[in-house]
Coordinates of C-alpha atoms and ligand atoms in Angstrom, one line a residue:
M1 CA 0.2 -0.1 0.2
N2 CA 1.2 3.6 -0.9
P3 CA 2.5 5.4 2.0
I4 CA 0.5 8.7 2.6
I5 CA 3.0 9.9 5.3
K6 CA 6.7 9.1 5.3
V7 CA 8.7 10.2 8.1
E8 CA 12.6 10.2 7.6
D9 CA 15.2 10.6 10.1
L10 CA 13.4 12.8 12.4
K11 CA 15.3 14.7 15.0
A12 CA 14.0 17.0 17.7
V13 CA 15.1 18.1 20.9
Y14 CA 14.1 20.6 23.8
L15 CA 16.5 23.3 24.9
V16 CA 16.4 23.4 28.6
R17 CA 19.0 25.1 31.2
E18 CA 20.6 22.0 32.0
G19 CA 21.2 21.2 28.1
T20 CA 19.5 19.6 25.2
I21 CA 16.8 17.0 25.8
K22 CA 17.2 14.7 22.7
A23 CA 13.3 13.2 22.6
A24 CA 13.1 12.4 19.1
D25 CA 16.4 11.0 17.7
G26 CA 16.2 9.8 14.1
I27 CA 12.8 8.6 13.7
S28 CA 11.6 7.0 10.5
F29 CA 8.6 5.2 9.4
E30 CA 6.0 4.9 6.6
V31 CA 2.0 5.2 7.3
P32 CA 0.3 3.4 4.6
E33 CA -3.2 5.1 3.4
N34 CA -6.3 4.1 5.2
S35 CA -4.3 2.1 7.8
V36 CA -4.1 2.3 11.5
T37 CA -0.4 3.0 13.0
A38 CA 0.0 3.2 16.8
I39 CA 2.9 4.9 18.6
V40 CA 3.5 3.2 21.2
G41 CA 6.2 3.6 24.4
E42 CA 6.4 4.4 28.1
S43 CA 5.9 7.9 29.5
A44 CA 8.7 10.3 28.6
S45 CA 10.0 8.2 25.7
G46 CA 8.9 10.8 23.1
K47 CA 5.7 9.9 21.5
S48 CA 4.2 13.3 21.6
T49 CA 7.3 15.0 20.2
I50 CA 7.2 12.7 17.3
I51 CA 3.7 13.9 16.7
E52 CA 4.4 17.5 17.5
A53 CA 7.3 17.6 15.4
M54 CA 5.4 15.9 12.5
T55 CA 2.8 18.6 12.6
K56 CA 5.0 21.5 13.5
T57 CA 3.2 22.0 16.9
L58 CA 6.3 21.6 19.0
P59 CA 6.3 24.2 22.5
P60 CA 8.4 27.3 21.7
N61 CA 11.6 25.4 23.3
G62 CA 11.3 22.6 20.9
R63 CA 13.4 22.7 17.8
I64 CA 13.6 20.1 14.9
L65 CA 17.0 19.3 13.9
S66 CA 16.5 17.7 11.0
G67 CA 14.4 15.0 8.8
K68 CA 11.5 15.0 6.6
V69 CA 7.9 14.4 7.0
L70 CA 6.3 13.7 3.6
Y71 CA 2.8 14.0 3.0
N72 CA 1.9 12.6 -0.5
G73 CA 5.4 13.4 -1.4
K74 CA 5.7 16.8 0.0
D75 CA 7.8 17.7 3.0
I76 CA 5.5 19.4 5.7
L77 CA 8.6 20.7 7.7
T78 CA 9.6 22.9 4.7
L79 CA 6.2 24.6 4.4
S80 CA 5.6 28.2 4.8
N81 CA 2.9 28.8 7.8
E82 CA 0.4 29.6 5.1
E83 CA 1.1 26.4 3.1
L84 CA 0.9 24.5 6.4
R85 CA -2.4 26.0 7.4
K86 CA -4.0 25.1 3.8
I87 CA -3.0 21.2 4.9
K88 CA -3.9 21.2 8.7
W89 CA -7.4 19.9 9.6
K90 CA -8.4 19.6 5.7
E91 CA -5.9 17.3 5.2
I92 CA -4.1 16.1 8.5
A93 CA -6.0 16.9 11.8
L94 CA -4.7 16.5 15.3
V95 CA -6.2 15.9 18.7
P96 CA -3.3 16.7 20.9
Q97 CA -2.9 15.0 24.1
A98 CA -5.1 16.2 27.1
A99 CA -6.8 18.2 24.7
Q100 CA -9.8 18.4 26.9
Q101 CA -8.4 20.8 28.8
S102 CA -8.0 23.1 25.7
L103 CA -12.1 23.3 25.3
N104 CA -12.7 27.0 26.4
P105 CA -15.1 26.5 29.7
T106 CA -16.6 29.7 28.7
M107 CA -17.7 28.8 25.2
K108 CA -20.7 26.6 24.0
I109 CA -19.4 23.6 22.1
I110 CA -21.0 25.2 18.7
D111 CA -18.9 28.3 19.3
H112 CA -15.6 25.8 19.2
F113 CA -16.7 24.4 15.8
K114 CA -17.5 28.0 14.8
D115 CA -13.9 29.1 15.8
T116 CA -12.3 26.0 13.9
V117 CA -14.1 27.0 10.8
E118 CA -13.0 30.7 11.2
A119 CA -9.5 29.8 11.8
H120 CA -9.3 27.7 8.5
R121 CA -11.2 30.3 6.5
V122 CA -13.8 28.3 5.5
N123 CA -17.0 30.4 4.2
W124 CA -20.0 28.3 5.7
N125 CA -22.9 30.5 6.9
H126 CA -24.5 29.6 10.2
N127 CA -26.9 26.8 8.6
E128 CA -24.1 25.1 7.0
L129 CA -21.9 25.2 10.3
I130 CA -25.0 23.9 12.1
K131 CA -25.6 21.3 9.4
K132 CA -21.7 19.9 9.4
A133 CA -21.3 20.2 13.0
S134 CA -24.2 18.1 13.7
E135 CA -23.4 15.6 11.1
K136 CA -20.1 15.3 12.9
L137 CA -21.3 14.8 16.3
K138 CA -23.4 12.0 15.1
M139 CA -20.7 10.4 13.5
V140 CA -18.7 10.5 17.0
R141 CA -22.5 9.2 18.3
L142 CA -23.5 12.1 20.3
N143 CA -26.7 13.7 20.0
P144 CA -26.1 17.1 18.3
E145 CA -29.3 18.7 20.1
A146 CA -27.9 18.0 23.4
V147 CA -24.3 18.9 22.8
L148 CA -24.2 22.0 20.5
Y149 CA -25.3 24.4 23.1
A150 CA -24.0 22.7 26.1
Y151 CA -20.7 23.9 27.9
P152 CA -17.8 22.0 28.1
L153 CA -18.1 21.4 31.9
Q154 CA -21.5 19.9 31.3
L155 CA -20.1 16.9 29.5
S156 CA -18.4 14.0 30.6
G157 CA -14.9 13.1 29.8
G158 CA -15.7 10.7 27.1
M159 CA -18.2 13.1 25.6
K160 CA -15.7 15.8 25.6
Q161 CA -13.1 13.4 23.9
R162 CA -15.6 12.8 21.2
V163 CA -16.4 16.4 20.7
L164 CA -12.7 16.7 19.9
I165 CA -13.0 13.9 17.6
A166 CA -15.9 15.4 16.0
L167 CA -14.1 18.8 15.9
A168 CA -11.0 17.3 14.3
L169 CA -13.2 15.6 11.4
L170 CA -15.1 18.7 10.7
L171 CA -13.1 19.5 7.6
E172 CA -12.9 15.9 6.7
P173 CA -9.1 15.3 6.7
K174 CA -7.5 12.3 5.0
V175 CA -5.4 11.6 8.3
L176 CA -6.3 11.9 11.6
I177 CA -3.7 12.0 14.6
L178 CA -4.8 11.2 18.3
D179 CA -2.1 11.6 21.0
E180 CA -3.5 9.5 24.0
P181 CA -7.1 9.6 23.0
T182 CA -7.9 6.8 25.7
S183 CA -5.9 7.9 28.7
A184 CA -7.5 9.7 31.5
L185 CA -10.9 7.9 30.9
D186 CA -12.4 5.2 32.7
V187 CA -11.9 1.6 31.3
L188 CA -15.6 1.6 30.1
T189 CA -15.5 5.0 28.3
Q190 CA -11.7 3.9 26.9
A191 CA -13.1 0.9 25.6
H192 CA -16.2 3.0 23.7
I193 CA -13.4 5.3 22.3
I194 CA -11.7 2.5 21.0
Q195 CA -15.0 1.0 19.6
L196 CA -15.7 4.4 18.0
L197 CA -12.4 4.6 16.4
K198 CA -13.1 1.4 14.7
E199 CA -16.5 2.4 13.4
L200 CA -14.8 5.6 12.1
K201 CA -12.1 4.0 10.1
K202 CA -14.9 1.7 8.6
M203 CA -17.1 4.7 7.9
L204 CA -14.4 7.1 6.4
N205 CA -11.6 6.7 3.9
I206 CA -9.1 8.0 6.7
T207 CA -5.7 6.9 8.1
L208 CA -5.4 7.1 11.6
I209 CA -2.1 7.5 13.7
F210 CA -2.3 7.3 17.6
V211 CA -0.4 7.4 20.6
T212 CA -0.5 5.2 23.5
H213 CA 1.4 3.9 26.2
D214 CA -0.8 1.2 26.4
I215 CA 0.3 -1.7 24.0
A216 CA -3.3 -3.3 24.8
V217 CA -5.2 -0.5 23.1
A218 CA -2.7 -0.7 20.4
A219 CA -3.5 -4.4 19.9
E220 CA -7.0 -3.6 20.0
L221 CA -7.0 -0.8 17.1
A222 CA -3.8 -0.6 15.0
D223 CA -2.7 -2.4 11.8
N224 CA 0.8 -1.6 12.3
V225 CA 2.8 -0.6 15.6
A226 CA 6.0 1.3 16.0
V227 CA 7.3 1.0 19.4
I228 CA 9.5 4.0 20.9
Y229 CA 12.0 3.7 23.6
G230 CA 14.2 6.5 24.9
G231 CA 13.5 8.7 21.8
N232 CA 14.3 5.8 19.2
L233 CA 12.1 3.8 17.2
I234 CA 13.0 0.5 17.8
E235 CA 10.6 -1.8 16.4
Y236 CA 8.0 -1.4 13.5
N237 CA 5.7 -4.4 12.2
S238 CA 2.5 -5.2 11.6
T239 CA 0.2 -5.7 15.0
F240 CA 0.0 -9.5 14.3
Q241 CA 3.7 -10.0 14.1
I242 CA 4.6 -7.5 16.9
F243 CA 2.4 -9.7 19.1
K244 CA 3.3 -13.0 17.6
N245 CA 6.9 -12.7 17.3
P246 CA 8.5 -9.5 19.1
L247 CA 11.7 -8.9 17.9
H248 CA 13.3 -6.3 20.3
P249 CA 14.0 -7.3 23.8
Y250 CA 12.2 -4.2 24.9
T251 CA 9.2 -5.1 22.9
N252 CA 9.4 -8.6 24.2
G253 CA 9.1 -7.0 27.8
L254 CA 6.1 -4.8 27.1
I255 CA 4.3 -7.6 25.9
N256 CA 5.1 -9.9 28.6
S257 CA 4.2 -7.3 31.2
I258 CA 0.4 -7.1 29.4
M259 CA 0.2 -11.0 29.2
A260 CA 0.4 -10.5 33.1
V261 CA -3.3 -9.8 33.1
N262 CA -4.4 -13.2 31.9
A263 CA -1.1 -15.5 32.3
D264 CA 0.5 -17.0 34.9
M265 CA 2.2 -14.4 37.1
S266 CA 5.1 -16.6 37.7
K267 CA 6.0 -16.3 34.3
V268 CA 6.1 -12.4 34.1
K269 CA 9.1 -10.7 33.8
P270 CA 9.3 -7.1 34.4
I271 CA 11.8 -5.2 32.6
P272 CA 14.6 -4.4 35.0
G273 CA 16.0 -0.8 35.7
D274 CA 14.5 2.7 34.7
P275 CA 13.7 4.5 31.4
P276 CA 16.8 6.5 30.2
S277 CA 17.4 10.3 30.8
L278 CA 17.1 12.0 27.5
L279 CA 19.1 14.8 28.8
N280 CA 22.3 12.6 29.3
P281 CA 21.2 9.3 27.5
P282 CA 23.1 6.1 27.4
S283 CA 25.7 5.6 24.6
G284 CA 24.9 3.3 21.8
C285 CA 21.7 1.3 22.1
R286 CA 19.8 3.3 24.9
F287 CA 18.3 0.3 26.1
H288 CA 21.7 -1.3 26.9
P289 CA 21.6 -0.9 30.7
R290 CA 18.5 -2.7 30.8
C291 CA 19.1 -5.3 28.3
E292 CA 20.1 -9.0 29.7
H293 CA 21.5 -9.5 25.7
A294 CA 23.7 -6.6 26.0
M295 CA 27.0 -6.8 24.1
E296 CA 30.1 -4.3 24.2
I297 CA 29.1 -3.0 20.6
C298 CA 25.3 -2.1 22.1
K299 CA 27.4 0.0 24.5
K300 CA 29.5 1.9 21.8
E301 CA 27.1 2.2 18.5
K302 CA 23.7 3.1 18.0
P303 CA 22.2 0.0 16.1
Q304 CA 20.4 1.3 13.3
L305 CA 16.8 0.3 12.0
I306 CA 17.1 -2.7 9.9
E307 CA 14.7 -4.7 7.9
T308 CA 15.0 -8.6 8.5
E309 CA 13.9 -11.5 6.1
N310 CA 10.4 -11.5 7.3
G311 CA 9.9 -7.8 6.4
A312 CA 9.9 -6.5 10.2
Q313 CA 12.1 -3.4 11.1
V314 CA 14.1 -3.5 14.2
A315 CA 17.2 -1.6 15.9
C316 CA 19.0 -4.5 17.6
Y317 CA 22.5 -5.9 17.1
L318 CA 20.9 -9.6 17.8
Y319 CA 19.4 -9.2 14.1
K320 CA 21.2 -8.9 10.8
E321 CA 19.6 -6.9 7.7
G322 CA 17.8 -9.7 5.7
G323 CA 17.7 -12.1 8.5
R324 CA 19.1 -13.3 11.9
Ligands
LIG1 P1 3.7 10.7 28.0 O1 3.3 9.2 27.7 O2 4.2 10.9 29.2 O3 2.8 11.4 27.3 P2 5.5 10.9 25.7 O4 6.1 9.6 25.5 O5 4.9 11.9 24.9 O6 5.4 10.9 27.2 P3 7.4 13.4 25.4 O7 6.1 14.3 25.9 O8 7.5 13.3 23.7 O9 7.1 11.9 26.1 O10 8.5 13.8 26.0 C1 9.8 13.3 25.8 C2 11.1 13.9 26.7 O11 11.1 15.3 26.3 C3 10.5 13.8 28.0 O12 12.1 13.4 28.6 C4 9.9 14.8 28.6 O13 10.4 15.4 30.0 C5 10.9 15.8 27.5 N1 9.8 17.1 27.5 C6 8.6 17.0 26.8 N2 8.3 18.3 26.6 C7 9.3 19.2 26.8 C8 9.4 20.5 27.2 N3 8.6 21.4 26.5 N4 10.7 21.0 27.5 C9 11.7 20.3 28.1 N5 11.4 19.0 27.8 C10 10.1 18.4 27.6
LIG2 FE1 20.1 -5.2 23.7 FE2 22.2 -4.7 22.3 FE3 19.7 -5.2 21.2 FE4 20.1 -3.0 22.6 S1 21.1 -3.6 20.6 S2 18.4 -4.3 22.6 S3 21.5 -3.7 23.8 S4 20.9 -6.6 22.2
LIG3 MG1 2.8 12.4 25.4

């Protein structure tokens, strides 16, 4: 399948008083059109940084050092603000992490839709706006009559998340990116949001990219999974293969830890050690201080992402290009 988005060697950092936080350190992956891709990793591994760098929405102390983000062959990172504005929301829409807090408590939901339309200079009259907003709210299984004139505080967390998804769908983007769409929600509401995203995928001609710290959510929803560790993409494969045959020792540990819910607890091995500091990351493979297979080379040189004979991509010296 054709990639709709191709990320090439994306490097992004944050400048802080103590130095430079290397939060996305040479990330490359392809997103096939009409697929669902999950970006998975533990907290502070750099997932949001990747999404924010890809959409040029990094905070003021964030810097993109290098890389390309090709959307249908065009590098988003080189677009002017005006060109970027044309693409955003109409082609690529983003629901950022904790976006619920960005809903203005003094504005009714209809006014959030109005603001979005105005910000993207779309000429709809009031009736058209109501029609389109209602259509999108119905798509996310909300009752427009109950929601359009409500204030955010009158809605539950799950309803707010649905409103944010409806807002992101307003201009019918081809790619929808969601950063932690299910975190901060109770388990039942999380399941409803996952179900909704599945339905949207079936209903619309859309490519979904979502971030989660929960590999179980990725298993439910994604076609492909990109595993992030310490600012590096360490494994990329179909969801089926990632679960059936995880290659990287970290991916293995992650999958092992979720199997704990159903499996024999005595077989569960938590990953020892702590996540790396991204201010002073470990040399070579950033996972080496925690890896039971670490070799001398792992401490010295960063393993590149290579393709194994089965088409999996992995950054680990246990594997060789084209085979083990
Ligand atoms: P989470 O699951 O908690 O959302 P994440 O995987 O999305 O984590 P990022 O938010 O991308 O991680 O952060 C990657 C690293 O960059 C972390 O060490 C984080 O502390 C740091 N970081 C993020 N934003 C900033 C910022 N504005 N200034 C300085 N450091 C930052
Ligand atoms: Fe472990 Fe070395 Fe592979 Fe890193 S490169 S995961 S340290 S074996
Ligand atoms: Mg994040």
